[in-house]
Amino acid sequence: MRGPATRRLISLDARGELTTGHVRLVASCLAASERTVWRWLARARADGHSERQPRKAFTLTDDLLAHLALLGGNCARLHRELVAQERAGGSAAPSRRTLYRAVNRALTPGEKAGIRKGERARRRFDVHLRRPTDGEGHHRNAIWEGDHVEMPVKVDVDGHLRKPWVTWFIDCATDAVCGLAITPTYPNRASVLAALRASIMRDDRYGPFGGVPAAVRIDRGRDFLSTTVGAALGRFAVLVGELPGYHPHLKGRVEALNGAVQTMHCKSLPHYTGQATELNGAPIDPDAPALLFEDFVELLLDWVREWNVDLPKPALAGRTPLQAWQDDAWPVDDIPAKDLRLFMLEDDGRVRTITGDGISWRSRMYVGPWMTGKGNAGRKVRLRYMPHHDHEIEVFDAVTGRHLGPADLSDQASKQQVAAVLASRRTASKRVKQILKAAAKKRRVRYAAVTQAEPPRVLGALTSEEASAELQQAEQGERPLPVNPDLIPLRPPAAGWVLPRPPQQTPAPEQDDQS
């Protein structure tokens, strides 16, 4: 307030109305001495500046900022280099404190973090606005947010420890988890469709939440942006808001849910990946039995019920999602389960014919109980199916579009056969990895350590005999195999074959005796 106060006193002085009482009053209000205020007035009369003039200080140039970024934000090293330049006859170097003050004036905390560790570190200092509590997304089913999240827990999946993935949708107005789908490995578009179907259906698994949303917010994940998911949402006239990647604050509701399930639920489960460790980084109880996949799913569903029914949320004025949903009078659009299941399937796009063996799809035969006894052979049909669920398809009449029924894989292998095939594949993959590891070990080149600047020296001595043997073996591997037609004698030709005539031999010309 120095500037406005000084200008007011100058105007009083210009009219001859300035008194000591005015100066004393301004000094008491600005927490300054009366002598200081008189000094401000004297300086303003002398040079016309009523504001405080900044002191001449050392400032960072663009070149110094670029060099600081090159050094990874290391101000101490930058100061040492400036001192070295001064000793070599360059310009005077500032003190370390002066350099640090100049850096703090030129860069914000976020910019300094970005220079040290990159854009992800800089974004931690960003300020994000809260979404308004009224307007868009205020009522239930106005906007959903969907996401994939990897659970930080290793569970037993067919004898192997894997971290499952969860795909779920949350209602932004009530913070209710409308539905989810869990996969033992990385999810795909089928996981999104399963979670979407579970979210729209209203049953007792998650509470009364569900229905058709007006819009869905998702990031630019390839599974959410697939043609199948877009077509499934488009059939119900659901708007899809595609958010840019690596911007989690734009879908804060589901990101908060992702963090809550890790801190509130996963930390208490065995084989939690973020648990406390020993001094060497080893887990405290590495032999603890892991949860079976089905047990993990059951515990997660229980936590979702607790989240929806029992946990009050500060954003909901202390209400639970269930109470917020019941207090909302906005109408809910429901879809019959049969229609919803069919709308979530992919269209094959081809017309096929039912034969005596069933329906051929992807070089496999599918049959259904509705095909037998009704003369369906020769009927033209079209197929719909869930992505990656090739054990079952849905069959529709190609002319009327009427749903005829499901068809299952006719010669589906048993669980024991599938397990044996997977074990055989793992054994073959393990053998290939061992061969590649041995080849990489032979290909590895080791160099001697040096204590001074000199060319690198290769380690690993070979005798001349070993080198010759290895080169000869490599040459034999590149040489084509010899052809030996006499190894297996040919059979005589059949009686009806026409054999080629032998070439006629022309007599050699007589040589001249004089030649």
mmCIF file with all atom_site columns, C-alpha atoms in Angstrom, residues 425-503:
data_model
loop_
_atom_site.group_PDB
_atom_site.id
_atom_site.type_symbol
_atom_site.label_atom_id
_atom_site.label_alt_id
_atom_site.label_comp_id
_atom_site.label_asym_id
_atom_site.label_entity_id
_atom_site.label_seq_id
_atom_site.pdbx_PDB_ins_code
_atom_site.Cartn_x
_atom_site.Cartn_y
_atom_site.Cartn_z
_atom_site.occupancy
_atom_site.B_iso_or_equiv
_atom_site.pdbx_formal_charge
_atom_site.auth_seq_id
_atom_site.auth_comp_id
_atom_site.auth_asym_id
_atom_site.auth_atom_id
_atom_site.pdbx_PDB_model_num
ATOM 1  C CA . ARG A 1 425 ? 2.936  -74.522 -24.389 1.00 0.00 ? 425 ARG A CA 1
ATOM 2  C CA . ARG A 1 426 ? 4.694  -73.285 -21.254 1.00 0.00 ? 426 ARG A CA 1
ATOM 3  C CA . THR A 1 427 ? 7.258  -76.097 -21.516 1.00 0.00 ? 427 THR A CA 1
ATOM 4  C CA . ALA A 1 428 ? 7.961  -75.264 -25.157 1.00 0.00 ? 428 ALA A CA 1
ATOM 5  C CA . SER A 1 429 ? 8.238  -71.564 -24.347 1.00 0.00 ? 429 SER A CA 1
ATOM 6  C CA . LYS A 1 430 ? 10.596 -72.305 -21.463 1.00 0.00 ? 430 LYS A CA 1
ATOM 7  C CA . ARG A 1 431 ? 12.840 -74.409 -23.722 1.00 0.00 ? 431 ARG A CA 1
ATOM 8  C CA . VAL A 1 432 ? 12.994 -71.646 -26.331 1.00 0.00 ? 432 VAL A CA 1
ATOM 9  C CA . LYS A 1 433 ? 13.882 -69.135 -23.610 1.00 0.00 ? 433 LYS A CA 1
ATOM 10 C CA . GLN A 1 434 ? 16.713 -71.380 -22.408 1.00 0.00 ? 434 GLN A CA 1
ATOM 11 C CA . ILE A 1 435 ? 18.084 -71.680 -25.951 1.00 0.00 ? 435 ILE A CA 1
ATOM 12 C CA . LEU A 1 436 ? 17.893 -67.925 -26.473 1.00 0.00 ? 436 LEU A CA 1
ATOM 13 C CA . LYS A 1 437 ? 19.518 -67.310 -23.095 1.00 0.00 ? 437 LYS A CA 1
ATOM 14 C CA . ALA A 1 438 ? 22.414 -69.616 -23.985 1.00 0.00 ? 438 ALA A CA 1
ATOM 15 C CA . ALA A 1 439 ? 22.807 -67.881 -27.350 1.00 0.00 ? 439 ALA A CA 1
ATOM 16 C CA . ALA A 1 440 ? 22.804 -64.466 -25.682 1.00 0.00 ? 440 ALA A CA 1
ATOM 17 C CA . LYS A 1 441 ? 25.433 -65.659 -23.204 1.00 0.00 ? 441 LYS A CA 1
ATOM 18 C CA . LYS A 1 442 ? 27.728 -66.698 -26.070 1.00 0.00 ? 442 LYS A CA 1
ATOM 19 C CA . ARG A 1 443 ? 27.052 -63.426 -27.863 1.00 0.00 ? 443 ARG A CA 1
ATOM 20 C CA . ARG A 1 444 ? 27.840 -61.287 -24.811 1.00 0.00 ? 444 ARG A CA 1
ATOM 21 C CA . VAL A 1 445 ? 31.073 -59.310 -25.021 1.00 0.00 ? 445 VAL A CA 1
ATOM 22 C CA . ARG A 1 446 ? 32.929 -58.319 -21.858 1.00 0.00 ? 446 ARG A CA 1
ATOM 23 C CA . TYR A 1 447 ? 35.463 -55.520 -21.653 1.00 0.00 ? 447 TYR A CA 1
ATOM 24 C CA . ALA A 1 448 ? 38.293 -54.873 -19.231 1.00 0.00 ? 448 ALA A CA 1
ATOM 25 C CA . ALA A 1 449 ? 37.955 -52.076 -16.669 1.00 0.00 ? 449 ALA A CA 1
ATOM 26 C CA . VAL A 1 450 ? 40.267 -49.118 -17.233 1.00 0.00 ? 450 VAL A CA 1
ATOM 27 C CA . THR A 1 451 ? 41.688 -46.431 -14.952 1.00 0.00 ? 451 THR A CA 1
ATOM 28 C CA . GLN A 1 452 ? 42.813 -44.094 -17.703 1.00 0.00 ? 452 GLN A CA 1
ATOM 29 C CA . ALA A 1 453 ? 41.676 -43.079 -21.189 1.00 0.00 ? 453 ALA A CA 1
ATOM 30 C CA . GLU A 1 454 ? 42.473 -45.958 -23.546 1.00 0.00 ? 454 GLU A CA 1
ATOM 31 C CA . PRO A 1 455 ? 40.643 -48.023 -26.185 1.00 0.00 ? 455 PRO A CA 1
ATOM 32 C CA . PRO A 1 456 ? 38.385 -50.806 -24.850 1.00 0.00 ? 456 PRO A CA 1
ATOM 33 C CA . ARG A 1 457 ? 39.960 -54.256 -24.558 1.00 0.00 ? 457 ARG A CA 1
ATOM 34 C CA . VAL A 1 458 ? 37.804 -57.360 -25.135 1.00 0.00 ? 458 VAL A CA 1
ATOM 35 C CA . LEU A 1 459 ? 37.963 -60.079 -22.468 1.00 0.00 ? 459 LEU A CA 1
ATOM 36 C CA . GLY A 1 460 ? 37.498 -63.790 -22.998 1.00 0.00 ? 460 GLY A CA 1
ATOM 37 C CA . ALA A 1 461 ? 40.493 -65.559 -24.524 1.00 0.00 ? 461 ALA A CA 1
ATOM 38 C CA . LEU A 1 462 ? 40.067 -68.323 -27.142 1.00 0.00 ? 462 LEU A CA 1
ATOM 39 C CA . THR A 1 463 ? 42.616 -70.824 -28.342 1.00 0.00 ? 463 THR A CA 1
ATOM 40 C CA . SER A 1 464 ? 43.234 -71.029 -32.038 1.00 0.00 ? 464 SER A CA 1
ATOM 41 C CA . GLU A 1 465 ? 41.763 -74.534 -32.049 1.00 0.00 ? 465 GLU A CA 1
ATOM 42 C CA . GLU A 1 466 ? 38.533 -73.367 -30.350 1.00 0.00 ? 466 GLU A CA 1
ATOM 43 C CA . ALA A 1 467 ? 38.216 -70.453 -32.770 1.00 0.00 ? 467 ALA A CA 1
ATOM 44 C CA . SER A 1 468 ? 38.744 -72.672 -35.809 1.00 0.00 ? 468 SER A CA 1
ATOM 45 C CA . ALA A 1 469 ? 36.210 -75.229 -34.566 1.00 0.00 ? 469 ALA A CA 1
ATOM 46 C CA . GLU A 1 470 ? 33.536 -72.574 -33.949 1.00 0.00 ? 470 GLU A CA 1
ATOM 47 C CA . LEU A 1 471 ? 34.104 -70.926 -37.344 1.00 0.00 ? 471 LEU A CA 1
ATOM 48 C CA . GLN A 1 472 ? 33.951 -74.310 -39.066 1.00 0.00 ? 472 GLN A CA 1
ATOM 49 C CA . GLN A 1 473 ? 30.696 -75.120 -37.279 1.00 0.00 ? 473 GLN A CA 1
ATOM 50 C CA . ALA A 1 474 ? 29.198 -71.780 -38.330 1.00 0.00 ? 474 ALA A CA 1
ATOM 51 C CA . GLU A 1 475 ? 30.334 -72.337 -41.924 1.00 0.00 ? 475 GLU A CA 1
ATOM 52 C CA . GLN A 1 476 ? 28.706 -75.749 -41.998 1.00 0.00 ? 476 GLN A CA 1
ATOM 53 C CA . GLY A 1 477 ? 25.487 -74.240 -40.717 1.00 0.00 ? 477 GLY A CA 1
ATOM 54 C CA . GLU A 1 478 ? 25.406 -71.753 -43.591 1.00 0.00 ? 478 GLU A CA 1
ATOM 55 C CA . ARG A 1 479 ? 26.453 -74.300 -46.272 1.00 0.00 ? 479 ARG A CA 1
ATOM 56 C CA . PRO A 1 480 ? 23.533 -76.009 -48.085 1.00 0.00 ? 480 PRO A CA 1
ATOM 57 C CA . LEU A 1 481 ? 22.978 -79.684 -47.388 1.00 0.00 ? 481 LEU A CA 1
ATOM 58 C CA . PRO A 1 482 ? 24.543 -82.050 -49.954 1.00 0.00 ? 482 PRO A CA 1
ATOM 59 C CA . VAL A 1 483 ? 22.189 -83.844 -52.301 1.00 0.00 ? 483 VAL A CA 1
ATOM 60 C CA . ASN A 1 484 ? 22.619 -87.603 -52.516 1.00 0.00 ? 484 ASN A CA 1
ATOM 61 C CA . PRO A 1 485 ? 20.141 -89.092 -54.997 1.00 0.00 ? 485 PRO A CA 1
ATOM 62 C CA . ASP A 1 486 ? 21.482 -92.602 -54.468 1.00 0.00 ? 486 ASP A CA 1
ATOM 63 C CA . LEU A 1 487 ? 20.537 -92.612 -50.800 1.00 0.00 ? 487 LEU A CA 1
ATOM 64 C CA . ILE A 1 488 ? 16.994 -93.912 -51.514 1.00 0.00 ? 488 ILE A CA 1
ATOM 65 C CA . PRO A 1 489 ? 16.646 -95.745 -54.853 1.00 0.00 ? 489 PRO A CA 1
ATOM 66 C CA . LEU A 1 490 ? 13.765 -94.673 -57.063 1.00 0.00 ? 490 LEU A CA 1
ATOM 67 C CA . ARG A 1 491 ? 10.966 -97.082 -57.890 1.00 0.00 ? 491 ARG A CA 1
ATOM 68 C CA . PRO A 1 492 ? 10.449 -98.172 -61.469 1.00 0.00 ? 492 PRO A CA 1
ATOM 69 C CA . PRO A 1 493 ? 7.855  -96.102 -63.329 1.00 0.00 ? 493 PRO A CA 1
ATOM 70 C CA . ALA A 1 494 ? 4.315  -97.355 -63.787 1.00 0.00 ? 494 ALA A CA 1
ATOM 71 C CA . ALA A 1 495 ? 3.422  -99.329 -66.916 1.00 0.00 ? 495 ALA A CA 1
ATOM 72 C CA . GLY A 1 496 ? 1.231  -96.603 -68.428 1.00 0.00 ? 496 GLY A CA 1
ATOM 73 C CA . TRP A 1 497 ? 3.762  -93.785 -68.115 1.00 0.00 ? 497 TRP A CA 1
ATOM 74 C CA . VAL A 1 498 ? 5.279  -92.252 -71.229 1.00 0.00 ? 498 VAL A CA 1
ATOM 75 C CA . LEU A 1 499 ? 9.015  -92.156 -70.804 1.00 0.00 ? 499 LEU A CA 1
ATOM 76 C CA . PRO A 1 500 ? 11.208 -89.522 -72.482 1.00 0.00 ? 500 PRO A CA 1
ATOM 77 C CA . ARG A 1 501 ? 13.343 -90.685 -75.337 1.00 0.00 ? 501 ARG A CA 1
ATOM 78 C CA . PRO A 1 502 ? 17.030 -90.904 -74.634 1.00 0.00 ? 502 PRO A CA 1
ATOM 79 C CA . PRO A 1 503 ? 19.068 -88.230 -76.446 1.00 0.00 ? 503 PRO A CA 1
#
